[in-house]
PDB file of C-alpha atoms in Angstrom:
ATOM      1  CA  UNK T  72       9.853 113.470  43.836  1.00  0.00           C
ATOM      2  CA  UNK T  73       9.148 109.715  43.631  1.00  0.00           C
ATOM      3  CA  UNK T  74       5.817 110.225  45.393  1.00  0.00           C
ATOM      4  CA  UNK T  75       4.936 113.253  43.264  1.00  0.00           C
ATOM      5  CA  UNK T  76       5.593 111.352  40.051  1.00  0.00           C
ATOM      6  CA  UNK T  77       3.831 108.194  41.275  1.00  0.00           C
ATOM      7  CA  UNK T  78       0.619 109.702  42.623  1.00  0.00           C
ATOM      8  CA  UNK T  79       1.113 108.508  46.200  1.00  0.00           C
ATOM      9  CA  UNK T  80       1.769 110.278  49.519  1.00  0.00           C
ATOM     10  CA  UNK T  81       5.410 110.819  50.437  1.00  0.00           C
ATOM     11  CA  UNK T  82       6.943 112.137  53.653  1.00  0.00           C
ATOM     12  CA  UNK T  83      10.480 113.538  53.555  1.00  0.00           C
ATOM     13  CA  UNK T  84      11.381 113.722  57.259  1.00  0.00           C
ATOM     14  CA  UNK T  85      13.923 116.054  58.789  1.00  0.00           C
ATOM     15  CA  UNK T  86      17.370 114.454  58.810  1.00  0.00           C
ATOM     16  CA  UNK T  87      17.726 112.309  61.902  1.00  0.00           C
ATOM     17  CA  UNK T  88      14.040 111.669  62.597  1.00  0.00           C
ATOM     18  CA  UNK T  89      14.130 108.301  60.818  1.00  0.00           C
ATOM     19  CA  UNK T  90      17.273 106.122  61.073  1.00  0.00           C
ATOM     20  CA  UNK T  91      19.383 105.922  57.921  1.00  0.00           C
ATOM     21  CA  UNK T  92      20.682 102.478  58.894  1.00  0.00           C
ATOM     22  CA  UNK T  93      20.664  99.919  56.081  1.00  0.00           C
ATOM     23  CA  UNK T  94      19.825 102.432  53.357  1.00  0.00           C
ATOM     24  CA  UNK T  95      21.798 102.322  50.108  1.00  0.00           C
ATOM     25  CA  UNK T  96      23.265 105.841  49.944  1.00  0.00           C
ATOM     26  CA  UNK T  97      23.557 108.169  47.019  1.00  0.00           C
ATOM     27  CA  UNK T  98      25.103 110.918  49.148  1.00  0.00           C
ATOM     28  CA  UNK T  99      24.596 110.852  52.896  1.00  0.00           C
ATOM     29  CA  UNK T 100      24.019 114.564  53.439  1.00  0.00           C
ATOM     30  CA  UNK T 101      21.182 114.832  50.899  1.00  0.00           C
ATOM     31  CA  UNK T 102      19.540 111.417  51.251  1.00  0.00           C
ATOM     32  CA  UNK T 103      16.307 111.015  53.189  1.00  0.00           C
ATOM     33  CA  UNK T 104      14.464 107.997  54.556  1.00  0.00           C
ATOM     34  CA  UNK T 105      10.686 108.281  54.749  1.00  0.00           C
ATOM     35  CA  UNK T 106       7.370 106.541  54.088  1.00  0.00           C
ATOM     36  CA  UNK T 107       5.468 106.463  50.804  1.00  0.00           C
ATOM     37  CA  UNK T 108       1.869 105.278  51.127  1.00  0.00           C
ATOM     38  CA  UNK T 109      -1.511 105.241  49.395  1.00  0.00           C
ATOM     39  CA  UNK T 110      -3.113 107.651  51.877  1.00  0.00           C
ATOM     40  CA  UNK T 111      -2.260 110.191  54.575  1.00  0.00           C
ATOM     41  CA  UNK T 112      -3.447 108.020  57.478  1.00  0.00           C
ATOM     42  CA  UNK T 113      -1.097 105.181  56.522  1.00  0.00           C
ATOM     43  CA  UNK T 114       1.719 107.695  56.115  1.00  0.00           C
ATOM     44  CA  UNK T 115       1.240 109.038  59.635  1.00  0.00           C
ATOM     45  CA  UNK T 116       1.072 105.523  61.062  1.00  0.00           C
ATOM     46  CA  UNK T 117       4.158 104.289  59.219  1.00  0.00           C
ATOM     47  CA  UNK T 118       6.119 107.362  60.308  1.00  0.00           C
ATOM     48  CA  UNK T 119       5.244 106.546  63.923  1.00  0.00           C
ATOM     49  CA  UNK T 120       6.640 103.050  63.397  1.00  0.00           C
ATOM     50  CA  UNK T 121       9.951 103.946  61.743  1.00  0.00           C
ATOM     51  CA  UNK T 122      10.798 107.248  63.485  1.00  0.00           C
ATOM     52  CA  UNK T 123      13.088 107.367  66.480  1.00  0.00           C
ATOM     53  CA  UNK T 124      16.638 106.620  67.516  1.00  0.00           C
ATOM     54  CA  UNK T 125      18.219 103.259  66.686  1.00  0.00           C
ATOM     55  CA  UNK T 126      21.701 103.896  68.106  1.00  0.00           C
ATOM     56  CA  UNK T 127      23.385 103.150  64.768  1.00  0.00           C
ATOM     57  CA  UNK T 128      22.873 106.422  62.867  1.00  0.00           C
ATOM     58  CA  UNK T 129      25.289 109.159  64.039  1.00  0.00           C
ATOM     59  CA  UNK T 130      23.089 111.845  62.432  1.00  0.00           C
ATOM     60  CA  UNK T 131      20.465 111.280  65.130  1.00  0.00           C
ATOM     61  CA  UNK T 132      20.452 113.424  68.261  1.00  0.00           C
ATOM     62  CA  UNK T 133      17.526 112.255  70.407  1.00  0.00           C
ATOM     63  CA  UNK T 134      14.901 113.047  67.741  1.00  0.00           C
ATOM     64  CA  UNK T 135      11.518 114.162  69.021  1.00  0.00           C
ATOM     65  CA  UNK T 136       8.980 111.524  67.990  1.00  0.00           C
ATOM     66  CA  UNK T 137       5.261 112.295  68.133  1.00  0.00           C
ATOM     67  CA  UNK T 138       1.941 110.481  67.810  1.00  0.00           C
ATOM     68  CA  UNK T 139       1.384 111.647  64.254  1.00  0.00           C
ATOM     69  CA  UNK T 140      -1.887 109.759  63.883  1.00  0.00           C
ATOM     70  CA  UNK T 141      -3.411 111.922  66.623  1.00  0.00           C
ATOM     71  CA  UNK T 142      -3.390 114.864  64.187  1.00  0.00           C
ATOM     72  CA  UNK T 143      -5.614 113.066  61.676  1.00  0.00           C
ATOM     73  CA  UNK T 144      -8.968 114.803  61.296  1.00  0.00           C
ATOM     74  CA  UNK T 145      -7.864 117.813  63.300  1.00  0.00           C
ATOM     75  CA  UNK T 146      -8.382 120.193  60.392  1.00  0.00           C
ATOM     76  CA  UNK T 147      -6.352 123.210  59.295  1.00  0.00           C
ATOM     77  CA  UNK T 148      -8.161 126.065  61.033  1.00  0.00           C
ATOM     78  CA  UNK T 149      -5.581 128.514  62.383  1.00  0.00           C
ATOM     79  CA  UNK T 150      -2.705 126.862  60.520  1.00  0.00           C
ATOM     80  CA  UNK T 151      -0.252 129.413  59.086  1.00  0.00           C
ATOM     81  CA  UNK T 152       0.724 128.519  55.525  1.00  0.00           C
ATOM     82  CA  UNK T 153       3.301 130.362  53.427  1.00  0.00           C
ATOM     83  CA  UNK T 154       2.905 129.970  49.650  1.00  0.00           C
ATOM     84  CA  UNK T 155       6.430 130.330  48.242  1.00  0.00           C
ATOM     85  CA  UNK T 156       6.485 132.576  45.154  1.00  0.00           C
ATOM     86  CA  UNK T 157       9.709 131.075  43.811  1.00  0.00           C
ATOM     87  CA  UNK T 158       8.105 127.639  43.563  1.00  0.00           C
ATOM     88  CA  UNK T 159       5.767 128.833  40.791  1.00  0.00           C
ATOM     89  CA  UNK T 160       6.111 130.167  37.237  1.00  0.00           C
ATOM     90  CA  UNK T 161       9.542 128.659  36.793  1.00  0.00           C
ATOM     91  CA  UNK T 162      10.989 128.107  33.287  1.00  0.00           C
ATOM     92  CA  UNK T 163      10.278 124.386  33.649  1.00  0.00           C
ATOM     93  CA  UNK T 164       6.828 124.834  35.229  1.00  0.00           C
ATOM     94  CA  UNK T 165       3.655 123.510  33.642  1.00  0.00           C
ATOM     95  CA  UNK T 166       0.792 125.951  34.095  1.00  0.00           C
ATOM     96  CA  UNK T 167      -1.773 123.325  35.098  1.00  0.00           C
ATOM     97  CA  UNK T 168       0.482 122.140  37.927  1.00  0.00           C
ATOM     98  CA  UNK T 169       0.840 125.701  39.241  1.00  0.00           C
ATOM     99  CA  UNK T 170      -2.920 126.206  38.935  1.00  0.00           C
ATOM    100  CA  UNK T 171      -3.758 123.057  40.901  1.00  0.00           C
ATOM    101  CA  UNK T 172      -1.434 123.993  43.756  1.00  0.00           C
ATOM    102  CA  UNK T 173      -2.802 127.547  43.917  1.00  0.00           C
ATOM    103  CA  UNK T 174      -6.344 126.155  43.942  1.00  0.00           C
ATOM    104  CA  UNK T 175      -5.332 123.891  46.820  1.00  0.00           C
ATOM    105  CA  UNK T 176      -3.997 126.894  48.724  1.00  0.00           C
ATOM    106  CA  UNK T 177      -7.342 128.653  48.296  1.00  0.00           C
ATOM    107  CA  UNK T 178      -9.176 125.539  49.469  1.00  0.00           C
ATOM    108  CA  UNK T 179      -7.040 125.498  52.612  1.00  0.00           C
ATOM    109  CA  UNK T 180      -7.916 129.175  53.147  1.00  0.00           C
ATOM    110  CA  UNK T 181     -11.625 128.338  52.860  1.00  0.00           C
ATOM    111  CA  UNK T 182     -11.144 125.628  55.498  1.00  0.00           C
ATOM    112  CA  UNK T 183      -9.771 128.182  57.964  1.00  0.00           C
ATOM    113  CA  UNK T 184      -6.025 128.273  57.352  1.00  0.00           C
ATOM    114  CA  UNK T 185      -4.163 131.586  57.323  1.00  0.00           C
ATOM    115  CA  UNK T 186      -2.598 131.546  53.832  1.00  0.00           C
ATOM    116  CA  UNK T 187      -0.058 134.167  52.780  1.00  0.00           C
ATOM    117  CA  UNK T 188       2.200 134.674  49.753  1.00  0.00           C
ATOM    118  CA  UNK T 189       5.886 134.823  50.731  1.00  0.00           C
ATOM    119  CA  UNK T 190       9.212 135.105  48.941  1.00  0.00           C
ATOM    120  CA  UNK T 191      12.372 133.079  49.590  1.00  0.00           C
ATOM    121  CA  UNK T 192      14.768 134.395  46.902  1.00  0.00           C
ATOM    122  CA  UNK T 193      17.532 131.901  47.698  1.00  0.00           C
ATOM    123  CA  UNK T 194      15.144 129.074  46.793  1.00  0.00           C
ATOM    124  CA  UNK T 195      16.157 129.808  43.193  1.00  0.00           C
ATOM    125  CA  UNK T 196      19.732 128.795  44.017  1.00  0.00           C
ATOM    126  CA  UNK T 197      18.739 125.404  45.398  1.00  0.00           C
ATOM    127  CA  UNK T 198      19.429 123.375  42.257  1.00  0.00           C
ATOM    128  CA  UNK T 199      22.853 124.983  41.775  1.00  0.00           C
ATOM    129  CA  UNK T 200      23.726 124.173  45.394  1.00  0.00           C
ATOM    130  CA  UNK T 201      22.432 120.610  45.146  1.00  0.00           C
ATOM    131  CA  UNK T 202      24.238 119.742  41.891  1.00  0.00           C
ATOM    132  CA  UNK T 203      27.881 119.576  43.117  1.00  0.00           C
ATOM    133  CA  UNK T 204      26.790 117.704  46.240  1.00  0.00           C
ATOM    134  CA  UNK T 205      24.635 115.296  44.275  1.00  0.00           C
ATOM    135  CA  UNK T 206      27.029 114.601  41.389  1.00  0.00           C
ATOM    136  CA  UNK T 207      30.407 114.691  43.149  1.00  0.00           C
ATOM    137  CA  UNK T 208      28.913 112.931  46.156  1.00  0.00           C
ATOM    138  CA  UNK T 209      27.310 110.237  43.997  1.00  0.00           C
ATOM    139  CA  UNK T 210      30.606 109.608  42.203  1.00  0.00           C
ATOM    140  CA  UNK T 211      32.612 109.476  45.422  1.00  0.00           C
ATOM    141  CA  UNK T 212      30.253 107.695  47.789  1.00  0.00           C
ATOM    142  CA  UNK T 213      27.778 105.608  45.817  1.00  0.00           C
ATOM    143  CA  UNK T 214      30.111 104.491  43.040  1.00  0.00           C
ATOM    144  CA  UNK T 215      33.813 104.787  43.999  1.00  0.00           C
ATOM    145  CA  UNK T 216      32.948 104.067  47.630  1.00  0.00           C
ATOM    146  CA  UNK T 217      30.528 101.272  46.679  1.00  0.00           C
ATOM    147  CA  UNK T 218      27.686 102.934  48.519  1.00  0.00           C
ATOM    148  CA  UNK T 219      29.407 103.837  51.760  1.00  0.00           C
ATOM    149  CA  UNK T 220      32.886 105.265  51.286  1.00  0.00           C
ATOM    150  CA  UNK T 221      34.784 106.260  54.421  1.00  0.00           C
ATOM    151  CA  UNK T 222      34.250 108.618  57.345  1.00  0.00           C
ATOM    152  CA  UNK T 223      30.881 107.163  58.390  1.00  0.00           C
ATOM    153  CA  UNK T 224      30.555 106.282  62.080  1.00  0.00           C
ATOM    154  CA  UNK T 225      27.268 104.473  61.604  1.00  0.00           C
ATOM    155  CA  UNK T 226      26.744 100.812  60.805  1.00  0.00           C
ATOM    156  CA  UNK T 227      28.203  99.570  57.518  1.00  0.00           C
ATOM    157  CA  UNK T 228      26.267  96.896  55.640  1.00  0.00           C
ATOM    158  CA  UNK T 229      29.175  94.840  54.312  1.00  0.00           C
ATOM    159  CA  UNK T 230      26.890  92.547  52.309  1.00  0.00           C
ATOM    160  CA  UNK T 231      25.316  95.541  50.553  1.00  0.00           C
ATOM    161  CA  UNK T 232      28.747  97.040  49.910  1.00  0.00           C
ATOM    162  CA  UNK T 233      30.086  93.764  48.478  1.00  0.00           C
ATOM    163  CA  UNK T 234      27.066  93.328  46.231  1.00  0.00           C
ATOM    164  CA  UNK T 235      27.175  96.877  44.891  1.00  0.00           C
ATOM    165  CA  UNK T 236      30.926  96.656  44.241  1.00  0.00           C
ATOM    166  CA  UNK T 237      30.199  94.359  41.304  1.00  0.00           C
ATOM    167  CA  UNK T 238      29.063  97.371  39.270  1.00  0.00           C
ATOM    168  CA  UNK T 239      32.661  97.851  38.149  1.00  0.00           C
ATOM    169  CA  UNK T 240      32.448  94.612  36.160  1.00  0.00           C
ATOM    170  CA  UNK T 241      29.146  95.589  34.529  1.00  0.00           C
ATOM    171  CA  UNK T 242      29.608  99.318  34.001  1.00  0.00           C
ATOM    172  CA  UNK T 243      28.341  99.006  30.433  1.00  0.00           C
ATOM    173  CA  UNK T 244      24.927  98.110  31.865  1.00  0.00           C
ATOM    174  CA  UNK T 245      24.592 101.308  33.897  1.00  0.00           C
ATOM    175  CA  UNK T 246      21.893 103.704  32.731  1.00  0.00           C
ATOM    176  CA  UNK T 247      22.858 106.646  30.550  1.00  0.00           C
ATOM    177  CA  UNK T 248      21.634 108.961  33.301  1.00  0.00           C
ATOM    178  CA  UNK T 249      24.000 107.421  35.852  1.00  0.00           C
ATOM    179  CA  UNK T 250      26.906 107.401  33.399  1.00  0.00           C
ATOM    180  CA  UNK T 251      26.331 111.096  32.698  1.00  0.00           C
ATOM    181  CA  UNK T 252      26.258 111.899  36.431  1.00  0.00           C
ATOM    182  CA  UNK T 253      29.492 109.971  36.964  1.00  0.00           C
ATOM    183  CA  UNK T 254      31.240 111.736  34.067  1.00  0.00           C
ATOM    184  CA  UNK T 255      30.294 115.153  35.421  1.00  0.00           C
ATOM    185  CA  UNK T 256      31.137 114.215  39.010  1.00  0.00           C
ATOM    186  CA  UNK T 257      34.521 112.793  38.027  1.00  0.00           C
ATOM    187  CA  UNK T 258      35.313 115.852  35.899  1.00  0.00           C
ATOM    188  CA  UNK T 259      34.681 118.209  38.810  1.00  0.00           C
ATOM    189  CA  UNK T 260      36.658 116.031  41.220  1.00  0.00           C
ATOM    190  CA  UNK T 261      39.657 115.828  38.902  1.00  0.00           C
ATOM    191  CA  UNK T 262      39.726 119.448  37.775  1.00  0.00           C
ATOM    192  CA  UNK T 263      38.470 121.279  40.875  1.00  0.00           C
ATOM    193  CA  UNK T 264      39.486 118.776  43.595  1.00  0.00           C
ATOM    194  CA  UNK T 265      36.294 119.048  45.611  1.00  0.00           C
ATOM    195  CA  UNK T 266      36.195 122.867  45.727  1.00  0.00           C
ATOM    196  CA  UNK T 267      32.635 123.194  44.445  1.00  0.00           C
ATOM    197  CA  UNK T 268      31.381 120.321  46.599  1.00  0.00           C
ATOM    198  CA  UNK T 269      32.778 122.098  49.658  1.00  0.00           C
ATOM    199  CA  UNK T 270      31.365 125.466  48.589  1.00  0.00           C
ATOM    200  CA  UNK T 271      27.942 123.923  47.969  1.00  0.00           C
ATOM    201  CA  UNK T 272      27.918 122.313  51.409  1.00  0.00           C
ATOM    202  CA  UNK T 273      28.710 125.698  52.966  1.00  0.00           C
ATOM    203  CA  UNK T 274      25.952 127.383  50.968  1.00  0.00           C
ATOM    204  CA  UNK T 275      23.492 124.632  51.877  1.00  0.00           C
ATOM    205  CA  UNK T 276      23.638 125.773  55.500  1.00  0.00           C
ATOM    206  CA  UNK T 277      22.748 129.309  54.412  1.00  0.00           C
ATOM    207  CA  UNK T 278      19.873 127.964  52.312  1.00  0.00           C
ATOM    208  CA  UNK T 279      18.624 125.984  55.293  1.00  0.00           C
ATOM    209  CA  UNK T 280      18.719 129.143  57.406  1.00  0.00           C
ATOM    210  CA  UNK T 281      16.519 131.002  54.919  1.00  0.00           C
ATOM    211  CA  UNK T 282      13.874 128.269  55.074  1.00  0.00           C
ATOM    212  CA  UNK T 283      14.087 128.176  58.867  1.00  0.00           C
ATOM    213  CA  UNK T 284      13.494 131.938  59.013  1.00  0.00           C
ATOM    214  CA  UNK T 285      10.208 131.428  57.164  1.00  0.00           C
ATOM    215  CA  UNK T 286       9.295 128.351  59.202  1.00  0.00           C
ATOM    216  CA  UNK T 287       9.663 130.454  62.349  1.00  0.00           C
ATOM    217  CA  UNK T 288       6.658 132.459  61.080  1.00  0.00           C
ATOM    218  CA  UNK T 289       4.658 129.722  59.329  1.00  0.00           C
ATOM    219  CA  UNK T 290       3.627 126.176  60.192  1.00  0.00           C
ATOM    220  CA  UNK T 291       4.348 124.973  56.678  1.00  0.00           C
ATOM    221  CA  UNK T 292       5.513 126.184  53.278  1.00  0.00           C
ATOM    222  CA  UNK T 293       3.486 125.349  50.179  1.00  0.00           C
ATOM    223  CA  UNK T 294       4.655 125.011  46.573  1.00  0.00           C
ATOM    224  CA  UNK T 295       4.635 122.338  43.848  1.00  0.00           C
ATOM    225  CA  UNK T 296       6.747 119.320  44.799  1.00  0.00           C
ATOM    226  CA  UNK T 297       7.690 119.013  41.140  1.00  0.00           C
ATOM    227  CA  UNK T 298       6.803 121.830  38.726  1.00  0.00           C
ATOM    228  CA  UNK T 299       5.753 119.425  35.988  1.00  0.00           C
ATOM    229  CA  UNK T 300       3.669 116.269  35.648  1.00  0.00           C
ATOM    230  CA  UNK T 301       5.348 112.878  35.525  1.00  0.00           C
ATOM    231  CA  UNK T 302       6.910 112.105  32.162  1.00  0.00           C
ATOM    232  CA  UNK T 303       6.326 108.749  30.418  1.00  0.00           C
ATOM    233  CA  UNK T 304       8.971 106.079  30.908  1.00  0.00           C
ATOM    234  CA  UNK T 305      11.254 106.083  27.851  1.00  0.00           C
ATOM    235  CA  UNK T 306      11.428 102.937  25.713  1.00  0.00           C
ATOM    236  CA  UNK T 307      14.550 100.771  25.793  1.00  0.00           C
ATOM    237  CA  UNK T 308      15.707 102.206  22.465  1.00  0.00           C
ATOM    238  CA  UNK T 309      15.137 105.843  23.444  1.00  0.00           C
ATOM    239  CA  UNK T 310      17.509 108.393  21.952  1.00  0.00           C
ATOM    240  CA  UNK T 311      20.003 110.264  24.103  1.00  0.00           C
ATOM    241  CA  UNK T 312      17.982 113.427  23.466  1.00  0.00           C
ATOM    242  CA  UNK T 313      15.403 112.168  25.982  1.00  0.00           C
ATOM    243  CA  UNK T 314      18.014 112.277  28.721  1.00  0.00           C
TER     244      UNK T 314
END
C-alpha cells in the first residue's frame, strides 16, 4: 500500500525471506519487510542485498535466496498470470484504477504471457480476517507491549522499546487513526478476550491455502494493489469525518 499510494515500486516478500530484525512491529504475523525503490531494477538489486537468513529472526527457515537481477529483461513470454476477479469492481473501487490494471493485463498478453481470469471467493473475506489481527495485535504488541510484547524468540531492540514506551506520557499526541484502532482493539480484548483474534489467525491459514492453490497453477496473481488512487493528505485541522 505505501508503494501504491506513493508511485514507487514495492516488494512485499514472503514471510521469512527478509529478516525482521530491528523492525518496529505493528503485529508480527502481518508485518512485512521489503524494498521500496524508484524502479524495478533497483528493487531486484536491493532484495538481493537484504534477503537471506540472519540468525536472529525465528520466522526464517533457510529461505531460498535467488539472483533476482538475473531475471531483468527476460520478458514475460510463457508466464502464467491469473487475473483475480474479486480484486475488481469492489464497492470501494475507482473505475479508472480497474481499467488501468485490466489494460496492463492485456499488454502482458500481447507480450506473450498466458493471461486468464480466475476467481478466489475467499479473497472477499480478507479484510474481515485481517481486522482482528491488525487491531487487537496493534493494541497488544505495538502499544501495550511497546513494540515487542512477549513470546518473541528473536532479537529485542531494547533501545527501540524504551523509546517507544514514552508514548504513554504523550498519548494525547497520537493520531486520531491510531486512537481509533486502540479503542477498537481494547474493546475486543476486554469483551471477547482474544476470541476473534484467535479465530482470525485460524482463518488466515485457510485464506493462505486458497491463494496457494491458485499459485500452484499460475506464476503470479494480478489485481489492483489498492482499488483507489491515493487520497490527499488531510490538513492539520481536518474534521473527524475524514477519518
